[in-house]
Tab-separated table of C-alpha atoms in Angstrom:
chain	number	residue	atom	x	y	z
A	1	UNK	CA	35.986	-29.001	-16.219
A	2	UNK	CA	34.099	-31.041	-18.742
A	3	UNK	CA	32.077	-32.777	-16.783
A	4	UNK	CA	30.619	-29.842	-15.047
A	5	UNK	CA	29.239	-29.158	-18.192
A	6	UNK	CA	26.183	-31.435	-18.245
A	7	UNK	CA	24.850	-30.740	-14.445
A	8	UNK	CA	25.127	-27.015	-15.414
A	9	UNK	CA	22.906	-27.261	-18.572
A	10	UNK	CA	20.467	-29.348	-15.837
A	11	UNK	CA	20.461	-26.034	-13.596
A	12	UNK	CA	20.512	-23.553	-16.590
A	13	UNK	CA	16.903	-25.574	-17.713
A	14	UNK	CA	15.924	-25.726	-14.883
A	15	UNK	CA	15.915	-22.214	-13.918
A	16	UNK	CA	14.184	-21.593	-17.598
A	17	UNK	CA	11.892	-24.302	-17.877
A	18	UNK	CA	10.523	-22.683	-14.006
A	19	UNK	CA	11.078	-18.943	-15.464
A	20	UNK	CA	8.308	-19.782	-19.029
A	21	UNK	CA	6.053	-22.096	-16.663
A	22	UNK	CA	5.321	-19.477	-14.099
A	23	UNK	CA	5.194	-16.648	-16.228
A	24	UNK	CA	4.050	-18.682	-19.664
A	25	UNK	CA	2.314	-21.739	-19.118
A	26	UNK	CA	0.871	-21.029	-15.603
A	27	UNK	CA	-0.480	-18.131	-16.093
A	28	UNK	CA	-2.405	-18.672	-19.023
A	29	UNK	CA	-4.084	-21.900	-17.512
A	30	UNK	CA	-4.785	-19.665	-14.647
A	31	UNK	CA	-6.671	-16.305	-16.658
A	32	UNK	CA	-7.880	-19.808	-18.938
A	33	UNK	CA	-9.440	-21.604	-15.567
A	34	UNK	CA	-10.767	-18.113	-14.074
A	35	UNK	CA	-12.335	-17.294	-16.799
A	36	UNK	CA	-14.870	-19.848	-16.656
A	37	UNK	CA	-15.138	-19.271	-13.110
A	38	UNK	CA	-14.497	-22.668	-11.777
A	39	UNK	CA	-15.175	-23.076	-8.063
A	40	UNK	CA	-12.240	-23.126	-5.796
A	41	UNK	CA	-9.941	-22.368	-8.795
A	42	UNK	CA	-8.402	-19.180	-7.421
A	43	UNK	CA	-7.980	-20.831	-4.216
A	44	UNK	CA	-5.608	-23.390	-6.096
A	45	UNK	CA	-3.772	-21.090	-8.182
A	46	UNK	CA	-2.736	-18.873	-5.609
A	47	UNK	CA	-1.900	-21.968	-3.280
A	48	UNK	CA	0.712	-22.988	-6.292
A	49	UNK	CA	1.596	-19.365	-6.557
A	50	UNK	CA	5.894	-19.520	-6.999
A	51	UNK	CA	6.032	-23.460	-6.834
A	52	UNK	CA	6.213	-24.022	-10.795
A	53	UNK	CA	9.173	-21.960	-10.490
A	54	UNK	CA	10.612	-23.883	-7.660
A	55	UNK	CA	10.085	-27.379	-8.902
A	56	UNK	CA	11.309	-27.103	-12.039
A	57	UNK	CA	14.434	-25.483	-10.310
A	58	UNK	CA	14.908	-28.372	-7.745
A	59	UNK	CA	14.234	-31.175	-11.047
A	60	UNK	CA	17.102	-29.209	-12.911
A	61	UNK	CA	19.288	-29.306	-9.167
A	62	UNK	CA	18.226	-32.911	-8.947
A	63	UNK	CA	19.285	-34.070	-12.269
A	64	UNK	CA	22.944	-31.718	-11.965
A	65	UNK	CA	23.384	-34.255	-9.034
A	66	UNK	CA	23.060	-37.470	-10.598
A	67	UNK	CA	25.169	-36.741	-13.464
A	68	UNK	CA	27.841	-34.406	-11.986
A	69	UNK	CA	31.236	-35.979	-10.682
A	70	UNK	CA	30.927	-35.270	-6.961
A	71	UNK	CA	30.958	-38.155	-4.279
A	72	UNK	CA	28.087	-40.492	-3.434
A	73	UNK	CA	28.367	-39.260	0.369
A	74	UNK	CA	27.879	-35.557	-1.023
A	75	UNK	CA	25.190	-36.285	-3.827
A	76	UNK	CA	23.415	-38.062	-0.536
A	77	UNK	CA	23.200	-35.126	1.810
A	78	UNK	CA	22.200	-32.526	-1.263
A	79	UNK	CA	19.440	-34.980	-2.467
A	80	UNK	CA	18.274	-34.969	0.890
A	81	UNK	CA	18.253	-30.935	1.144
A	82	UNK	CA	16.203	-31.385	-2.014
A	83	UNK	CA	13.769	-33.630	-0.463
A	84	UNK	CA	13.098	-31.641	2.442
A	85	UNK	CA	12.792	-28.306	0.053
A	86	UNK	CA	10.391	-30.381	-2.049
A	87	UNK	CA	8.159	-32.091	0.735
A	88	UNK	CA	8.161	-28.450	2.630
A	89	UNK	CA	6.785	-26.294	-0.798
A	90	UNK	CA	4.325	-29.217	-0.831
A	91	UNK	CA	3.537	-28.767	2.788
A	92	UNK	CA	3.137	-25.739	1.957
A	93	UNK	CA	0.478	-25.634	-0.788
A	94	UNK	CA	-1.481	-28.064	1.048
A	95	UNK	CA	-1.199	-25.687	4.023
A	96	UNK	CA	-2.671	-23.077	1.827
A	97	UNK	CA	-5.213	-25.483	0.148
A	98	UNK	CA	-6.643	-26.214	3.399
A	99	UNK	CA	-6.876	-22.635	4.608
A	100	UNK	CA	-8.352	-21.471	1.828
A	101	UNK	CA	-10.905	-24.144	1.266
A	102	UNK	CA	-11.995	-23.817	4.882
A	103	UNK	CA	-12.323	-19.856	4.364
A	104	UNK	CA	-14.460	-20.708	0.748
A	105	UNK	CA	-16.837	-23.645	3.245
A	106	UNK	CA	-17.173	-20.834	6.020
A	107	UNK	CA	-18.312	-18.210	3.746
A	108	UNK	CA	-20.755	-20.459	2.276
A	109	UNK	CA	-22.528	-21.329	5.366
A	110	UNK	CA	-22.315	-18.611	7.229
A	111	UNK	CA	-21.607	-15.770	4.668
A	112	UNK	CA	-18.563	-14.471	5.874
A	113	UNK	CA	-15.052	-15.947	7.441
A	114	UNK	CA	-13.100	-15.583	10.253
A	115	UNK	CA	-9.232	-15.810	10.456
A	116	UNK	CA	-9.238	-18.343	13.037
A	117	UNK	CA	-10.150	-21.448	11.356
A	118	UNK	CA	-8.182	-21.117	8.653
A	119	UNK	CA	-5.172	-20.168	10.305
A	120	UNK	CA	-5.756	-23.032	12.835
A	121	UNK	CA	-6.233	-25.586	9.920
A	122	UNK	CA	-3.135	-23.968	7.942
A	123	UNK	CA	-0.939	-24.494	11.153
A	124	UNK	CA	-1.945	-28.432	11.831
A	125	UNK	CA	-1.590	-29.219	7.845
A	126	UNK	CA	2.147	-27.519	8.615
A	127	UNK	CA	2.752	-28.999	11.846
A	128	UNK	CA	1.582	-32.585	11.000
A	129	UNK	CA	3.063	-31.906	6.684
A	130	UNK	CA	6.903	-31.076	9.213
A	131	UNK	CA	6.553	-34.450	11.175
A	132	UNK	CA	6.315	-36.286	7.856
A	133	UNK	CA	9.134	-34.709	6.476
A	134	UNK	CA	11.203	-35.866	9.279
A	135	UNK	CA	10.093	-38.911	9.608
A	136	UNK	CA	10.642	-38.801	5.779
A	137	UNK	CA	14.554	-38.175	5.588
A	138	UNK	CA	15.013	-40.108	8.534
A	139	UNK	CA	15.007	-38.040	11.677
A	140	UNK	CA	12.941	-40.022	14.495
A	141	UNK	CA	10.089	-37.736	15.547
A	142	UNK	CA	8.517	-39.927	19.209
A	143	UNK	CA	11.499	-37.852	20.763
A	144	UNK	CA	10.354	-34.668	19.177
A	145	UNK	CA	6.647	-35.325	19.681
A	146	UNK	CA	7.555	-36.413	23.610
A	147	UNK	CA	9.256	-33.135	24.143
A	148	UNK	CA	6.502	-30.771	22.406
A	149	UNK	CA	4.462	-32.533	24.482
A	150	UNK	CA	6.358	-31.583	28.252
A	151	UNK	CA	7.407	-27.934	26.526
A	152	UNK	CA	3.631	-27.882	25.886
A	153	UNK	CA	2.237	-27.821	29.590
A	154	UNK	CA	5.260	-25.995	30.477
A	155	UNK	CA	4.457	-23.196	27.604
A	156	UNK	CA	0.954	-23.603	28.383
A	157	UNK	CA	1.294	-22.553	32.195
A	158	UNK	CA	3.565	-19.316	30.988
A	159	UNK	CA	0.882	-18.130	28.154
A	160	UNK	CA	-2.076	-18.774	30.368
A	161	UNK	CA	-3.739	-15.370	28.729
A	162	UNK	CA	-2.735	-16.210	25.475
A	163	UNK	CA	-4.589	-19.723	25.634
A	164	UNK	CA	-7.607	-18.102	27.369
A	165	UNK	CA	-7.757	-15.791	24.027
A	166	UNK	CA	-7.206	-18.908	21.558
A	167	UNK	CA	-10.276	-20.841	23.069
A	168	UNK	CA	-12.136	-17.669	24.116
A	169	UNK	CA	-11.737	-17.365	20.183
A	170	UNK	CA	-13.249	-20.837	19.499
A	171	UNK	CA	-16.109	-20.725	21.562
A	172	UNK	CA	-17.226	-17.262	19.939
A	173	UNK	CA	-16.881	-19.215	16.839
A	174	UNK	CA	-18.120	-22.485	17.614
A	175	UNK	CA	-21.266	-20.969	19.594
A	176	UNK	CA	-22.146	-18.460	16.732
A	177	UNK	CA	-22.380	-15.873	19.571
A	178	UNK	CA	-20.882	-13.142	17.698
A	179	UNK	CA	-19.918	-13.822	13.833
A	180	UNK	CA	-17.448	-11.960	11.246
A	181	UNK	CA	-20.247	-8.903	9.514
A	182	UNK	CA	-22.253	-8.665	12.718
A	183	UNK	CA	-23.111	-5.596	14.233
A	184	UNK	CA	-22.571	-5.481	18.268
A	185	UNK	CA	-22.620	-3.236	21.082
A	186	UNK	CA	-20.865	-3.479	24.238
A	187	UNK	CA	-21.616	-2.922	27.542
A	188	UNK	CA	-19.031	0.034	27.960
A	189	UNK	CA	-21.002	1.680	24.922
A	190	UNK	CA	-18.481	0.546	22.141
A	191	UNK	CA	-20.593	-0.626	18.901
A	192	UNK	CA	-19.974	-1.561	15.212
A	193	UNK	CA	-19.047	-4.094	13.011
A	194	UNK	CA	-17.098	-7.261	13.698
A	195	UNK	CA	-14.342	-7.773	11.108
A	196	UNK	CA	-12.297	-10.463	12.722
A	197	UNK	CA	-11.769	-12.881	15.031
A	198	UNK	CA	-8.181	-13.998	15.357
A	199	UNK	CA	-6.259	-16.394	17.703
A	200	UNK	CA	-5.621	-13.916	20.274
A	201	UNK	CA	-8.531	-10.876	19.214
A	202	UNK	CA	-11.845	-9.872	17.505
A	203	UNK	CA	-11.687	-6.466	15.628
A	204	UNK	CA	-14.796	-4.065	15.554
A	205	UNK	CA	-15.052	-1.440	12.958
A	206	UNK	CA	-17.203	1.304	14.109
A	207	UNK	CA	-18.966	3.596	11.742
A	208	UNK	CA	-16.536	6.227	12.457
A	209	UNK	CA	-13.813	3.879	10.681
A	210	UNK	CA	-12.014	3.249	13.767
A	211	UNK	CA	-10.713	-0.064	14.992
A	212	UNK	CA	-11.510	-1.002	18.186
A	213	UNK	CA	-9.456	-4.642	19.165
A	214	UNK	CA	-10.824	-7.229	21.961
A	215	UNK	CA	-9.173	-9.704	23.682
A	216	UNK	CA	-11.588	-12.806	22.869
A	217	UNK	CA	-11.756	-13.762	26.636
A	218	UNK	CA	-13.044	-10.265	27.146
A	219	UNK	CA	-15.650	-10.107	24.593
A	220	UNK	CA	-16.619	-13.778	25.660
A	221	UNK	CA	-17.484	-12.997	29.193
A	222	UNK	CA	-18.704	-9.684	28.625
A	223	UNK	CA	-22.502	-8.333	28.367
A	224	UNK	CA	-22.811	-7.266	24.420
A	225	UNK	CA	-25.939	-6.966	22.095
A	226	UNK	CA	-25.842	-8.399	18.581
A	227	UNK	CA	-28.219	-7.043	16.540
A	228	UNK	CA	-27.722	-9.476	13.670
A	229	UNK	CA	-28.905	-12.736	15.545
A	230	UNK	CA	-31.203	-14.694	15.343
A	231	UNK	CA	-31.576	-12.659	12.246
A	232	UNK	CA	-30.448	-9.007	10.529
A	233	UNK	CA	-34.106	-7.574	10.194
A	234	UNK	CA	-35.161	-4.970	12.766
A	235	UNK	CA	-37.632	-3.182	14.170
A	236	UNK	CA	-37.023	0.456	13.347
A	237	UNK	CA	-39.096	2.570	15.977
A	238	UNK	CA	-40.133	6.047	15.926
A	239	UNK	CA	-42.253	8.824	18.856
A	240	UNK	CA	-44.080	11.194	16.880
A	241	UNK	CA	-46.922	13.351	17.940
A	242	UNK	CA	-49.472	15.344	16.221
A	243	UNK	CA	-51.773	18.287	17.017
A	244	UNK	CA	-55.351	17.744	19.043
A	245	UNK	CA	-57.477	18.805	16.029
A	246	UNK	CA	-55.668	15.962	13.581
A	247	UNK	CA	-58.128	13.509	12.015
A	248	UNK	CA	-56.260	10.369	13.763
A	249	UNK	CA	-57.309	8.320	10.920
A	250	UNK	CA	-55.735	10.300	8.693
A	251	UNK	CA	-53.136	10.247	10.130
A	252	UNK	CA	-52.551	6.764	10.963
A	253	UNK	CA	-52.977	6.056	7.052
A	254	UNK	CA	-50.986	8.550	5.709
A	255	UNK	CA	-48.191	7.576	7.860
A	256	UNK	CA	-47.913	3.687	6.818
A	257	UNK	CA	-48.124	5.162	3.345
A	258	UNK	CA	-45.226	7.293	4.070
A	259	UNK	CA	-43.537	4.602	5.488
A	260	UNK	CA	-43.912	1.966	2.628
A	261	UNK	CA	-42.331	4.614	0.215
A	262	UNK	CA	-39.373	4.239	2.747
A	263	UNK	CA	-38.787	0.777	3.086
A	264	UNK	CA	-39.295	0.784	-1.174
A	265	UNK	CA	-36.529	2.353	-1.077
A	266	UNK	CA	-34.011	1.256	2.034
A	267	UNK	CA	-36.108	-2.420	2.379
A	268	UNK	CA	-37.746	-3.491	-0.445
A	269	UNK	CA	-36.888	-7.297	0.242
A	270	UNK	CA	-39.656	-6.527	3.489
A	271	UNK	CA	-42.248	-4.811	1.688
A	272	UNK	CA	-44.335	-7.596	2.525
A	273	UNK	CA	-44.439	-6.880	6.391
A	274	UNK	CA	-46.882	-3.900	7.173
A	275	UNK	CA	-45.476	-0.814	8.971
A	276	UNK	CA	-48.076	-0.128	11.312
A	277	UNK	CA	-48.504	2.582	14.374
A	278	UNK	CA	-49.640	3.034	17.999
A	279	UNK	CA	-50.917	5.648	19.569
A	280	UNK	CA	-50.458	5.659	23.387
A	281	UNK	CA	-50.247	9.276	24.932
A	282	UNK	CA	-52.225	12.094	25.552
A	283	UNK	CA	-49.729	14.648	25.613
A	284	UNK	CA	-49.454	17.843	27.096
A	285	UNK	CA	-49.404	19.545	23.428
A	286	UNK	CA	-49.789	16.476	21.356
A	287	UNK	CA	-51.321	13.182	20.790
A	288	UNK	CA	-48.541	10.428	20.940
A	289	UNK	CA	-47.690	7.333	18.479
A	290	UNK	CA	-45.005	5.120	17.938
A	291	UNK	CA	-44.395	3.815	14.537
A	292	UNK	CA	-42.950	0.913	14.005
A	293	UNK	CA	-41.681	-0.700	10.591
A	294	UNK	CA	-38.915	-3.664	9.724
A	295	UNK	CA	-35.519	-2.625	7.595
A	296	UNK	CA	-32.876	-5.159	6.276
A	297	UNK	CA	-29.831	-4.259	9.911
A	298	UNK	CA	-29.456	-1.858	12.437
A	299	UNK	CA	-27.421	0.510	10.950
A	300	UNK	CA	-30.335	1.151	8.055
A	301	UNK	CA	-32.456	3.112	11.079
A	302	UNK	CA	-30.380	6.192	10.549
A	303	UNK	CA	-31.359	6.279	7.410
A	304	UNK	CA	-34.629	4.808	7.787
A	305	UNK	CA	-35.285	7.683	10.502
A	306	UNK	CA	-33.662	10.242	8.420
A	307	UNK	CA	-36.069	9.570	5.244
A	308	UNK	CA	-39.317	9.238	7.662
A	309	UNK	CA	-38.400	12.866	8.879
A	310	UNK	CA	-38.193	14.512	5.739
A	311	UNK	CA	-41.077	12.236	3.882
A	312	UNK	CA	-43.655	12.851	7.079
A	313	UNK	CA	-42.466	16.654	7.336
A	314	UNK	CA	-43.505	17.121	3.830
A	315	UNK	CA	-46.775	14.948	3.314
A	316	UNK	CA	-48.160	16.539	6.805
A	317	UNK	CA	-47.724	19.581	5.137
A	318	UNK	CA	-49.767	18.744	2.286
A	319	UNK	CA	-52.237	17.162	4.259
A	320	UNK	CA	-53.049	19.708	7.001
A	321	UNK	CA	-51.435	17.538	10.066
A	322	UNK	CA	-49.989	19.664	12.450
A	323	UNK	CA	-46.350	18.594	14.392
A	324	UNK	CA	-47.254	21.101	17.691
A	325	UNK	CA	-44.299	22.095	19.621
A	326	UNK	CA	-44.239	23.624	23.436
A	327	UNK	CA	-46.062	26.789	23.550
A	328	UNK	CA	-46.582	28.685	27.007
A	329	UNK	CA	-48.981	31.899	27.158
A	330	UNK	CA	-48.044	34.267	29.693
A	331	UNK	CA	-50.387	36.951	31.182
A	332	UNK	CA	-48.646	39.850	33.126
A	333	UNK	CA	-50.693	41.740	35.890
A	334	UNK	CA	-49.958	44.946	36.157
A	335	UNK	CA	-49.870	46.000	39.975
C-alpha cells in the first residue's frame, strides 16, 4: 500500500498545481495581457481556455506512472492514452488558434467574418492535427487515408446537396458577391442584412428581426441586389412637387439647404458631395423635382426621407412654398 503513496501525491499535485494555474496564474496573465490590449491576445487565451488545467493533470498522471508499481506492459498502454490526450488538447488549441486568427485576418480586410473559413480552417488543423496523432502512437494512417478517400466519392455522391451548399458557400465568399454586414434583396422580395454564411447556409436578418436562412446554392444562382457593393454610399431619391406660383429658385436653394442639415446629421462623413435637384414635370397641380442626395447605406433612406419630410414641411412653411394637392371644382347646372 506504500508504494501507492508517491504516484498519488503526483495526481493530488497535479490536480492542484492545474486547479491555482487556471484560476491563479492564468488568469491574471490573461486580465494582465488584455489590459494592454495586445493584438490577437484574446484569441490565445481563449484557445488555452481549460488546457492549464488539463496539462498539469496529465504531468501529475504521467509522473504517478513512472513511479507507481504497476507492469511495464500497463505503464505502456496508459502513457500512450496520455499521449493521445496530450497531442489531441494540443490539436485542439491549434484548431482554435487557426480559427480564430483567420476570423481576426477576415475582419481586418473585409470588416466583418463569416463562419465558413474559420470553421473550414478549424476542421483541416483537426483532421490533419488526428493523422499525426496516429501516426504518432503508432497506428498506420495510408490505410485510413485510402479508405477516406473511396468513403469520400461514395459520401460525396449521397450528399450531393450538401456539397452544392459547401462550395455554393465558397464561391459567395471567394467572389465577394454577397459579404457578412451587407444589405441584399432578393428576387422573391426578401431583403435585409446578411449575418452569416455557413457550410450549408447564409442567414439574413431583416429589419423586422426575423431570420430568414438560404441554402448557399440558392442564393448563388439566384437574382439578388446588394446595395453595399461596390460601395455602402447611396443615392437617396425623393418626387416632390410644388405649387405654379413658387419662385423655382427659391425653391431649388432652400431645398439643398434643407438637405445639408440632413445629411449633418444622418451623413456627415458625405457632406462634401452636394445634394442637388431636378425638376422634370409639369404637373397637373404641381411642378415636379426629384432630389437627390448621398447617405452612408440603404437602410439610412428611411430616415433620410423621414427627416426631409418634416425639415421641407416646416421651412416651406416659413418660406411661402406651397405643397398643392388634387383639387377638382365642380359646377352643378340646375335643369
Amino acid at each position: 500500500m506504500m508504494q501507492w503513496i508517491i504516484p498519488l501525491i503526483f495526481i493530488l499535485v497535479g490536480f492542484l498545481a492545474g486547479i491555482i494555474g487556471e484560476k491563479v496564474i492564468f488568469n491574471r496573465i490573461k486580465s494582465f495581457v488584455i489590459k494592454r490590449q495586445i493584438p490577437g491576445s484574446e484569441i490565445i487565451f481563449q484557445s488555452l481556455h481549460r488546457m492549464t488545467f488539463i496539462w498539469f493533470v496529465l504531468a501529475g498522471f504521467f509522473w504517478a506512472i513512472l513511479s507507481s508499481p504497476v507492469k511495464p506492459g500497463i505503464a505502456n498502454v496508459l502513457q500512450k492514452i496520455i499521449t493521445i490526450i496530450l497531442l489531441y488538447s494540443v490539436t485542439l488549441v491549434l484548431a482554435r488558434l487557426t480559427a480564430g486568427f483567420v476570423n481576426l485576418f477576415v475582419q481586418r480586410t473585409e470588416g466583418v467574418s463569416t463562419s465558413l473559413l474559420s470553421n473550414l480552417a478549424k476542421t483541416i488543423v483537426l483532421v490533419l492535427g488526428t493523422l499525426i496523432l496516429l501516426q504518432t502512437v503508432g497506428i498506420e494512417i495510408t490505410p485510413i487515408v485510402t479508405t477516406l478517400g473511396i468513403g469520400g466519392l461514395a459520401v460525396g455522391l449521397a450528399l450531393q446537396d450538401t456539397l452544392a451548399n459547401l462550395f455554393s458557400g465558397f464561391y459567395l465568399v471567394i467572389s465577394k458577391q454577397v459579404r457578412a454586414g451587407d444589405y441584399v434583396k432578393l428576387d422573391d422580395g426578401h431583403q435585409g442584412y446578411v449575418t452569416d454564411i455557413t457550410w450549408r447556409n447564409t442567414t439574413i436578418k431583416e429589419i423586422s428581426n426575423n431570420v430568414i436562412i438560404v441554402p448557399n446554392s440558392k442564393l448563388a444562382s439566384a437574382i439578388f441586389t446588394n446595395y453595399h457593393l461596390p460601395a455602402k454610399e447611396i443615392t437617396l431619391t425623393m418626387n416632390v412637387g410644388v405649387s405654379y406660383d413658387s419662385d423655382l429658385e427659391l425653391v431649388e436653394k432652400v431645398t439643398i439647404e434643407v438637405a445639408k442639415e440632413v445629411m449633418q446629421e444622418i451623413a456627415p462623413e458625405l457632406i462634401q458631395i452636394e445634394p442637388y435637384l431636378r425638376f422634370h414635370t409639369f404637373n397637373d397641380f404641381s411642378i415636379d423635382y426629384t432630389l437627390y442626395m448621398r447617405v452612408s447605406e440603404y437602410f439610412d433612406q428611411r430616415i433620410g426621407k423621414h427627416l426631409l419630410v418634416k425639415k421641407l414641411h416646416k421651412r416651406y412653411q416659413q418660406e411661402g412654398i406651397e405643397i398643392p394637392f388634387p383639387i377638382r371644382e365642380v359646377y352643378m347646372r340646375s335643369v
